[in-house]
Coordinates of C-alpha atoms in Angstrom, one line a residue:
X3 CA 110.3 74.9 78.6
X4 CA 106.9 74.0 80.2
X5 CA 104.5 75.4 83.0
X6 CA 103.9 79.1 82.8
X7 CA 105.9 79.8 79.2
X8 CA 103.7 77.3 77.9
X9 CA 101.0 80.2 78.1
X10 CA 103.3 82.3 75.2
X11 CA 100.6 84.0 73.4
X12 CA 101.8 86.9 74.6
X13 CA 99.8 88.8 71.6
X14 CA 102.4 88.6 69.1
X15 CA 100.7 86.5 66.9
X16 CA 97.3 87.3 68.1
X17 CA 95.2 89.3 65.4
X18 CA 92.5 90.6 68.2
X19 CA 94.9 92.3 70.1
X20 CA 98.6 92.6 70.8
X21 CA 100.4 93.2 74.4
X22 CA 103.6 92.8 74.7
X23 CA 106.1 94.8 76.7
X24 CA 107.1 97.2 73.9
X25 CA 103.5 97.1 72.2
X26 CA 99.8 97.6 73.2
X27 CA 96.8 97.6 70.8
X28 CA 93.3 95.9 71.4
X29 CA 91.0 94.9 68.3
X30 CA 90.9 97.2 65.8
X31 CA 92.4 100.0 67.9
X32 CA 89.8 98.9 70.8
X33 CA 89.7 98.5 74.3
X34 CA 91.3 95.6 75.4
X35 CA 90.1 92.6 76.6
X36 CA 91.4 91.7 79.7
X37 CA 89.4 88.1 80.3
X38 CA 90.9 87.3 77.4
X39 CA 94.6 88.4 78.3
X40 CA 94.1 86.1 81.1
X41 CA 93.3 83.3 79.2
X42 CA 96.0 83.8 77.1
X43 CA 98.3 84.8 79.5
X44 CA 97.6 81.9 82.2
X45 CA 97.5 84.4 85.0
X46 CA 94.3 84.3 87.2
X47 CA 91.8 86.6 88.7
X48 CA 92.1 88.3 91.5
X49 CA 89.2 88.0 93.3
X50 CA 87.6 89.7 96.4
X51 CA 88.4 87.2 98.9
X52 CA 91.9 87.8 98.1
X53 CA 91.5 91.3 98.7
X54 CA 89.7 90.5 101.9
X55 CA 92.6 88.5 103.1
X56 CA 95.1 91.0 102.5
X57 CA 92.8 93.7 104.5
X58 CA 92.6 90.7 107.5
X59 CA 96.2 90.3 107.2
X60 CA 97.5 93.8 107.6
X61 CA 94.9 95.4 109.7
X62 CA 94.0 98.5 107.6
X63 CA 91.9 98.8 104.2
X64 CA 92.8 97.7 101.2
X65 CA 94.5 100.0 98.7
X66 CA 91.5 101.8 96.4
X67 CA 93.8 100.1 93.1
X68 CA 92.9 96.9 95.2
X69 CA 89.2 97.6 95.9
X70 CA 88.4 98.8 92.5
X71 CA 90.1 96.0 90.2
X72 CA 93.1 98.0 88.6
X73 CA 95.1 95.6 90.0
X74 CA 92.8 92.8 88.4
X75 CA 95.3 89.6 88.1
X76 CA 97.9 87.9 89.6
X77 CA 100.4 84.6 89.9
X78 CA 100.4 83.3 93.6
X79 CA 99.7 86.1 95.2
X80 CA 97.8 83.6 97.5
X81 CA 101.0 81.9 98.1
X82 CA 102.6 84.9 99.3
X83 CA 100.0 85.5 101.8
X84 CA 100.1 82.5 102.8
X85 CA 104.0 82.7 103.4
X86 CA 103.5 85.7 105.3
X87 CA 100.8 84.5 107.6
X88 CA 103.4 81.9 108.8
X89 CA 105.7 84.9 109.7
X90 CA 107.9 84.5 106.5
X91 CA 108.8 88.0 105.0
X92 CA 109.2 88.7 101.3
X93 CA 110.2 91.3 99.2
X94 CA 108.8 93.9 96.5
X95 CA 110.4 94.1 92.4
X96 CA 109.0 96.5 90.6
X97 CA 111.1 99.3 88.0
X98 CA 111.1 101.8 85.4
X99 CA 112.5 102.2 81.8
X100 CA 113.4 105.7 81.9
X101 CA 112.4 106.8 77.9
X102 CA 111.4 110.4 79.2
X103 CA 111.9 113.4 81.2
X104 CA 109.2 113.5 83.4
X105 CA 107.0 110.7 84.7
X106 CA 103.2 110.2 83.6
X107 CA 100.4 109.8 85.6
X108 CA 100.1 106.1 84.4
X109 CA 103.7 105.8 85.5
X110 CA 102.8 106.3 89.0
X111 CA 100.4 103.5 89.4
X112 CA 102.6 101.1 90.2
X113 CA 104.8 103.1 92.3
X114 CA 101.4 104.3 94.8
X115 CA 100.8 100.9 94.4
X116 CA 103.8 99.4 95.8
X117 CA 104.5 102.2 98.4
X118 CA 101.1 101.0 100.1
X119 CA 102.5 97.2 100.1
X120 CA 105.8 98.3 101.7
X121 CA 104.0 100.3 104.4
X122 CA 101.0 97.7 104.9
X123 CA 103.1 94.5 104.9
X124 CA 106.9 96.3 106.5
X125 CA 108.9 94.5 103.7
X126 CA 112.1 95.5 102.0
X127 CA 112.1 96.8 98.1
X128 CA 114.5 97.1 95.3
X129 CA 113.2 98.9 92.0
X130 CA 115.3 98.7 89.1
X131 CA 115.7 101.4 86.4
X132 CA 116.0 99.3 83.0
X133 CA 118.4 102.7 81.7
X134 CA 120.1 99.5 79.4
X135 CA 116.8 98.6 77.9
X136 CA 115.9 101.9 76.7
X137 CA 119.0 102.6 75.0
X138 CA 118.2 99.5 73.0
X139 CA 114.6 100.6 72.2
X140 CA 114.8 104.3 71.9
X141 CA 117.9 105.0 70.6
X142 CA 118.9 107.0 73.3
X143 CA 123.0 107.0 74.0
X144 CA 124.5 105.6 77.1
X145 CA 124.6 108.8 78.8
X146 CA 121.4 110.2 77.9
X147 CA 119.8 106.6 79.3
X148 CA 121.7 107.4 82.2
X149 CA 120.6 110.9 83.1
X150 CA 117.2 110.0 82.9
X151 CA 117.6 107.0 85.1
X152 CA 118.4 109.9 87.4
X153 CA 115.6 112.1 86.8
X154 CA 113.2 109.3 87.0
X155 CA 114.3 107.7 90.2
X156 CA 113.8 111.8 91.9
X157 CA 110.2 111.0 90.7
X158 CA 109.9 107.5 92.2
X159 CA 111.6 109.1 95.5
X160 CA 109.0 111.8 95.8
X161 CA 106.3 108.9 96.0
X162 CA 107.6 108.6 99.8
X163 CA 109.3 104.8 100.0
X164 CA 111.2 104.3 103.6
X165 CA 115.0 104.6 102.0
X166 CA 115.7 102.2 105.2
X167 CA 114.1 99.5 103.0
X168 CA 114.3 100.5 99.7
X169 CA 117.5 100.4 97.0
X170 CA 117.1 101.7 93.6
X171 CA 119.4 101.2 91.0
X172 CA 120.2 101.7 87.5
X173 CA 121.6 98.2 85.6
X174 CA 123.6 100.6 83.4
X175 CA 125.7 101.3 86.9
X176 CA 124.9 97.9 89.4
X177 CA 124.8 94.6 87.0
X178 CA 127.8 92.8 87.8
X179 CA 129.1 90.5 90.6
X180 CA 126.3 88.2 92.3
X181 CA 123.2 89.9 89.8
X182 CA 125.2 89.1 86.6
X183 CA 126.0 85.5 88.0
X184 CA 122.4 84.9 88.3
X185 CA 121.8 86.8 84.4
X186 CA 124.1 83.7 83.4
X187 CA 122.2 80.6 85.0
X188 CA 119.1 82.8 83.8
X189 CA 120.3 82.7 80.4
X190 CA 121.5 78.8 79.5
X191 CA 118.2 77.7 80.8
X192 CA 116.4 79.7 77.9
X193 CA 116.9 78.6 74.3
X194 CA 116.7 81.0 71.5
X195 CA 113.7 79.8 70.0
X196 CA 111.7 79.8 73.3
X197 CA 112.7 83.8 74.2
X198 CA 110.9 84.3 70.0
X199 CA 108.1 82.3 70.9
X200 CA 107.4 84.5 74.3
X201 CA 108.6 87.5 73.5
X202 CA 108.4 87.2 69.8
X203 CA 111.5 88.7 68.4
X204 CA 112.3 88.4 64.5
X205 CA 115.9 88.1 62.5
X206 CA 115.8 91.6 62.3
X207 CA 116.1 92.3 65.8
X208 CA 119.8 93.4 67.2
X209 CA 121.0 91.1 69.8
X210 CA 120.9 93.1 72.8
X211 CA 117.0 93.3 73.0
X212 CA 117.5 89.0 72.9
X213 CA 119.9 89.2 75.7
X214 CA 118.0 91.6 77.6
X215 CA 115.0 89.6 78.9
X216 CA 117.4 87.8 81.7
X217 CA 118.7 91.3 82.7
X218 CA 115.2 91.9 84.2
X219 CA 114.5 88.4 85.1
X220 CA 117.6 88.8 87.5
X221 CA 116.0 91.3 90.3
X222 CA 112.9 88.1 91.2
X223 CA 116.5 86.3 92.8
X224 CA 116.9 87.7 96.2
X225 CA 120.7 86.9 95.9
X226 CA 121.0 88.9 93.2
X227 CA 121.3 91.4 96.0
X228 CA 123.7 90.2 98.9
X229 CA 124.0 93.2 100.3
X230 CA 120.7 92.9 101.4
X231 CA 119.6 89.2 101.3
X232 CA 123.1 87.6 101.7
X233 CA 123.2 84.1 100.3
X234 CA 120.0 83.5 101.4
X235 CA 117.4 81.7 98.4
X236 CA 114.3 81.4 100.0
X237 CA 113.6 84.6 100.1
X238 CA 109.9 85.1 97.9
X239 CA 109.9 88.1 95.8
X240 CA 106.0 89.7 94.6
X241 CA 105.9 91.7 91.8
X242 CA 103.7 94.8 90.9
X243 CA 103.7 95.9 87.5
X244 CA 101.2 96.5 84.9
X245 CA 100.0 93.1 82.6
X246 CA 102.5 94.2 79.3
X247 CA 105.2 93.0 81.6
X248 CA 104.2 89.5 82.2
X249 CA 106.3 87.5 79.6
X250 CA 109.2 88.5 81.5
X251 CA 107.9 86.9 84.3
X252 CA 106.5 83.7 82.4
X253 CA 110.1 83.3 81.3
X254 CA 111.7 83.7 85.1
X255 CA 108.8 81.6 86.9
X256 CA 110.0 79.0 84.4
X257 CA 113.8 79.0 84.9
X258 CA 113.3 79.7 88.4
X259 CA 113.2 76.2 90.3
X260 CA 115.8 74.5 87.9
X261 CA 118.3 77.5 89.6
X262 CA 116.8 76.5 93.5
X263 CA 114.6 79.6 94.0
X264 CA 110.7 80.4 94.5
X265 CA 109.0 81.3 91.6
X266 CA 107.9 85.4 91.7
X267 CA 104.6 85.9 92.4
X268 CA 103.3 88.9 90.7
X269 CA 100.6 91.1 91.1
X270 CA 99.2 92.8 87.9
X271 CA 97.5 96.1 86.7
X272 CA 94.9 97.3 84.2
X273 CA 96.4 99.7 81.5
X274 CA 95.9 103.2 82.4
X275 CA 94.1 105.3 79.0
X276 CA 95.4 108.0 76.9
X277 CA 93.1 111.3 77.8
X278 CA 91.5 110.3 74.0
X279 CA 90.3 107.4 75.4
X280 CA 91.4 103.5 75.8
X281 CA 92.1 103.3 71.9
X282 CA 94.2 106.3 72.6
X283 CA 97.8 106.0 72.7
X284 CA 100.1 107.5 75.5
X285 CA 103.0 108.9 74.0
X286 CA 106.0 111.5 74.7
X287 CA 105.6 112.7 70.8
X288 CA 101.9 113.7 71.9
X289 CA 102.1 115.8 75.3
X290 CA 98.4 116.0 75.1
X291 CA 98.0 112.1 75.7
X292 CA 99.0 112.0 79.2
X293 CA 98.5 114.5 82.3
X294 CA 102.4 114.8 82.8
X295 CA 103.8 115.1 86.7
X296 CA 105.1 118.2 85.5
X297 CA 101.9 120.1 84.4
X298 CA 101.1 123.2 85.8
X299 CA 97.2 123.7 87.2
X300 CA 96.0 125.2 84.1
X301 CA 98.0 122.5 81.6
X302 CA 95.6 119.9 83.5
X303 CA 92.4 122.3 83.2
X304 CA 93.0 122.6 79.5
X305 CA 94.2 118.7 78.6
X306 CA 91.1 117.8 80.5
X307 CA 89.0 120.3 79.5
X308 CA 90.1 119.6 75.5
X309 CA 91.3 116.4 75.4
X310 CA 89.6 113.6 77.6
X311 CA 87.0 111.6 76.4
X312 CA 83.8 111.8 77.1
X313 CA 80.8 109.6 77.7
X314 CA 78.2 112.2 77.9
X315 CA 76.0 113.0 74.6
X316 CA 75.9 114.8 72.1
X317 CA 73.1 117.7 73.6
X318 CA 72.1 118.5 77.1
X319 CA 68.3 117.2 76.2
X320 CA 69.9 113.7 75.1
X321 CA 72.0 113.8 78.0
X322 CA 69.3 114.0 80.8
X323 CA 67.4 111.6 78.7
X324 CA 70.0 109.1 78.0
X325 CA 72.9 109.2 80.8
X326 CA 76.4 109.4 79.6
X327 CA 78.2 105.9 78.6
X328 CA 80.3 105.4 81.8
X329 CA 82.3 102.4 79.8
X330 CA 84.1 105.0 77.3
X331 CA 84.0 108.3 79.4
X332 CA 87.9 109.0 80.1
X333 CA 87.4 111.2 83.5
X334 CA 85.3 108.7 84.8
X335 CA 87.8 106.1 84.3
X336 CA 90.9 108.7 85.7
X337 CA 88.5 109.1 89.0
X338 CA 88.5 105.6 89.6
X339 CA 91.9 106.0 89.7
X340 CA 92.6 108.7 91.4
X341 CA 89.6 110.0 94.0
X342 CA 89.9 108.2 97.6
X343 CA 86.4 108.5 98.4
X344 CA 84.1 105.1 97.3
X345 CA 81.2 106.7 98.3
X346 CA 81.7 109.7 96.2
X347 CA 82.7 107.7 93.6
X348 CA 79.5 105.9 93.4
X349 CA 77.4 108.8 93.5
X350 CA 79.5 110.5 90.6
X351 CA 78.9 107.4 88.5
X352 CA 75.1 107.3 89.6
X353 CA 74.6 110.5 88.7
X354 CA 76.4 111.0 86.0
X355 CA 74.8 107.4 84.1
X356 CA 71.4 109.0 85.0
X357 CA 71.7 112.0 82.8
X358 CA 71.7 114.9 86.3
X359 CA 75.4 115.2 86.2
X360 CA 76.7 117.0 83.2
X361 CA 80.0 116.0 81.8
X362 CA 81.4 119.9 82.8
X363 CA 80.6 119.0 86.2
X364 CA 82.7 115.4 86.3
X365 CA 85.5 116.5 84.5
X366 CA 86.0 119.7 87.1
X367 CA 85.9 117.4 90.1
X368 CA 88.3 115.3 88.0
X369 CA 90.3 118.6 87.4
X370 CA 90.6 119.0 91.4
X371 CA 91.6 115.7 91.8
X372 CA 94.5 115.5 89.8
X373 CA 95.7 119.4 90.2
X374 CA 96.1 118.8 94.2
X375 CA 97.8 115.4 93.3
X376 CA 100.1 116.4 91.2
X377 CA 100.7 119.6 93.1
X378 CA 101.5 117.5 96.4
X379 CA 103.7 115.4 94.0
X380 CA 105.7 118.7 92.4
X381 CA 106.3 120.0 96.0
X382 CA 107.8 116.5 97.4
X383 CA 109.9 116.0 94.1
X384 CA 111.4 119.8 94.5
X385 CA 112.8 118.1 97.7
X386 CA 114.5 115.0 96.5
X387 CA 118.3 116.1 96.1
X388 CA 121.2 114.9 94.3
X389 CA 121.9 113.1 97.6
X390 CA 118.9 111.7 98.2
X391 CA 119.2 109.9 95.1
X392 CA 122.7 108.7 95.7
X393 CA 121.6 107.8 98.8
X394 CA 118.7 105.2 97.6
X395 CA 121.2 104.0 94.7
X396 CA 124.0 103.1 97.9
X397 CA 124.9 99.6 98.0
X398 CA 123.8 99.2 101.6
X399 CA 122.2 97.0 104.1
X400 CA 118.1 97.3 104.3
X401 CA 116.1 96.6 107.7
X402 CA 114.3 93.6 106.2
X403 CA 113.0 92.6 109.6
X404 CA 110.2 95.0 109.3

C-alpha cells in the first residue's frame, strides 16, 4: 500500500501520544498536539484562504467551527472546491457509533458542522450509524446496538438536515446489495498486515473489529448508494468528522483509485474536552464529564459550576494581577465552541486574560450559552417521531441537484 497509508503512525506505537479511533491520550495524560498529529497523520492545514474561498464560494460567512480552527485539517478539501466551482456537486459522509443513550455536546460538532455544509453548498448527505461496530467494541447485543441506532439518529434529526437530501441508515439494517459489493473490492485490496500497521490491531483482537474497517470505508463510494447516485462513480464525497477517524480514511483514499473512484476528501475537527479539562476524559461511566443533550438547566449550572476547568487563579488578588491562563480554562474553550458572537468572544478572552473578568462571570455566560442550546435542541428532538426516523432511514431517491 503506498500514498496516504504510508502516513500509518496513527499513534499506536507512538509513546507521546496515542489517537486512534477507539483511543485518545496526549503525553502524559496532556493536551494533545495537533501539529504533530498532522505530521504524523499526513493531513494538512487548513488555512485561512481556504476558509476565505469557501465564504466566496457560497455567498454567506463561514461557519464559526470554520473561523475559529475546530475544524483545523483536511485532505483535498481544495479539490472539492475546486470541483464545485466548475459546477460539479458532491456529497457529505459523516456517522455515529451509537454506544449511548443520549448524545453529548461533543457529539454534536460534527453534526452543526455538516448541517451548515448541506445548507451553504445545497448537496445531498448520507450519515451512517456504525450500530455493527459498537456491538464489537462495547459489548452491547444486536438489539441493544440497534435501539440506540434509533435513539441516536432522533438526535441527529433534531439538528434540522433537509430529509429531501439526507438518508440515514444503520449498517446493522442496510449493508447488503451494491454497499456490500463495494465492502468486497474494499477488502482484497487491503492485506492483513497493512489494516495492523494502520489501525494497529493485535492477535488478541476478534475478527470482526479486522473486518470492520471496509464496513465504514464503504459510505466514501457514491455507488454504494444507487438509490441515490445510480451507477454513477464520479461522484466526490467530503467527509466531516473529528481527526480520531482518519485511518479509516487513509485506508479508503488508498484502495480508492485501484476500484475507479475519487479519493474522499475529508475535512477534520479538534477534539472537544472533558469539563475537567483536555487531559479529561469524556465518558458515559462519568456523567459529569460531558454536558449531556439531555441535561436539564440546573444539571448544566451545577456540571459547570463544579466541574469545568478553570484558568483563573487561585485568589481574587492574583487573579486581577495575573489574568486567568486562557490555554487550560475549560469554559473558555466550550465558548469558542459554542457563542456566535466573534466580537464577544474576543472581549471575553481580553478581559478575562487581563485579570477584570472573574471566572464566576465567564462560566455564567458560558452557562447561558449552552442552557438555551440545549434547550432549543430538547424542544426539536421531542418532535422527531417514530416516523420521522423511518422516514430518513427509507431507501429513497434524494434531490441531489440542489
Amino acid at each position: 500500500m503506498s500514498g496516504d497509508a504510508d502516513r500509518r503512525e496513527n499513534g499506536a506505537d507512538n509513546e507521546e501520544q496515542i489517537i486512534t479511533p477507539w483511543e485518545v491520550s496526549g503525553k502524559d495524560g496532556g493536551k494533545i498536539d495537533y501539529d504533530k498529529l498532522i505530521d504524523q497523520f499526513g493531513c494538512q492545514k487548513l488555512d485561512s484562504s481556504l476558509v476565505d474561498r469557501v465564504e466566496k464560494l457560497t455567498g454567506v460567512p463561514a461557519h464559526p467551527f470554520l473561523r475559529r480552527g475546530v475544524f483545523f485539517a483536511h485532505r483535498e478539501f481544495d479539490k472539492i472546491l475546486e470541483a464545485y466551482e466548475k459546477g460539479e456537486k458532491f456529497y457529505l459522509y459523516t456517522g455515529r457509533g451509537p454506544s449511548s443513550e443520549a448524545l453529548h455536546l461533543g457529539h454534536l460538532v460534527p453534526f452543526m458542522f455538516t448541517k451548515y455544509l448541506q445548507d451553504v453548498f445545497q448537496v445531498p448527505l448520507v450519515i451512517q450509524l456504525t450500530d455493527d461496530e459498537k456491538c464489537m467494541w462495547k459489548n452491547l447485543t444486536v438489539e441493544e446496538s440497534q435501539r440506540l441506532a434509533r435513539e441516536n439518529a432522533k438526535d441527529i434529526i433534531a439538528c434540522g438536515f433537509d430529509i429531501t437530501k439526507t438518508f440515514i441508515f444503520s449498517d446493522f439494517n442496510y449493508v447488503g446489495g451494491a454497499f456490500y459489493q463495494n465492502m468486497v473490492r474494499i477488502a482484497k485490496c487491503v492485506t492483513l498486515n497493512q489494516v495492523r500497521g494502520i489501525f494497529g490491531f493485535v492477535g488478541e483482537d476478534h475478527i470482526g473489529k479486522v473486518s470492520f474497517p471496509p464496513v465504514q470505508a464503504a459510505p466514501s463510494f457514491p455507488t454504494s448508494f444507487p438509490h441515490i447516485f445510480g451507477k454513477r462513480k464520479d461522484t466526490r464525497c467530503l467527509i466531516p468528522c473529528a481527526i480520531d477517524q482518519d485511518p479509516y480514511f487513509r485506508m479508503t483514499r488508498d484502495v480508492a483509485p485501484r476500484l475507479g473512484y475519487h479519493k474522499p476528501a475529508l475535512i477534520e475537527s479538534l477534539f472537544f474536552p472533558a469539563l475537567q479539562g483536555e487531559s479529561g476524559k469524556m465518558s458515559a461511566s462519568d456523567p459529569n464529564s460531558a454536558i449531556y443533550v439531555t441535561d436539564s438547566a440546573k444539571d448544566i449550572k451545577n456540571k459547570i459550576m463544579k466541574y469545568a476547568f478553570s484558568g483563573g487563579r487561585d485568589t481574587v488578588e492574583n487573579h486581577r494581577k495575573y489574568g486567568a491562563n486562557l490555554e487550560v480554562d475549560v469554559p473558555v474553550k466550550y465558548l469558542s465552541f459554542f457563542l456566535e458572537n466573534d466580537a464577544e468572544l474576543a472581549n471575553i478572552k481580553q478581559e478575562y486574560g487581563a485579570g477584570r473578568m472573574l471566572t464566576g462571570e465567564v462560566k455564567k455566560r458560558l452557562i447561558d450559552v449552552l442552557s438555551s442550546m440545549v434547550e432549543r435542541h430538547r424542544k426539536a428532538r421531542a418532535a422527531v417521531t417514530e416516523e420521522m426516523v423511518d422516514a430518513f432511514m427509507a431507501i429513497r431517491p434524494l434531490n441531489i441537484l440542489g
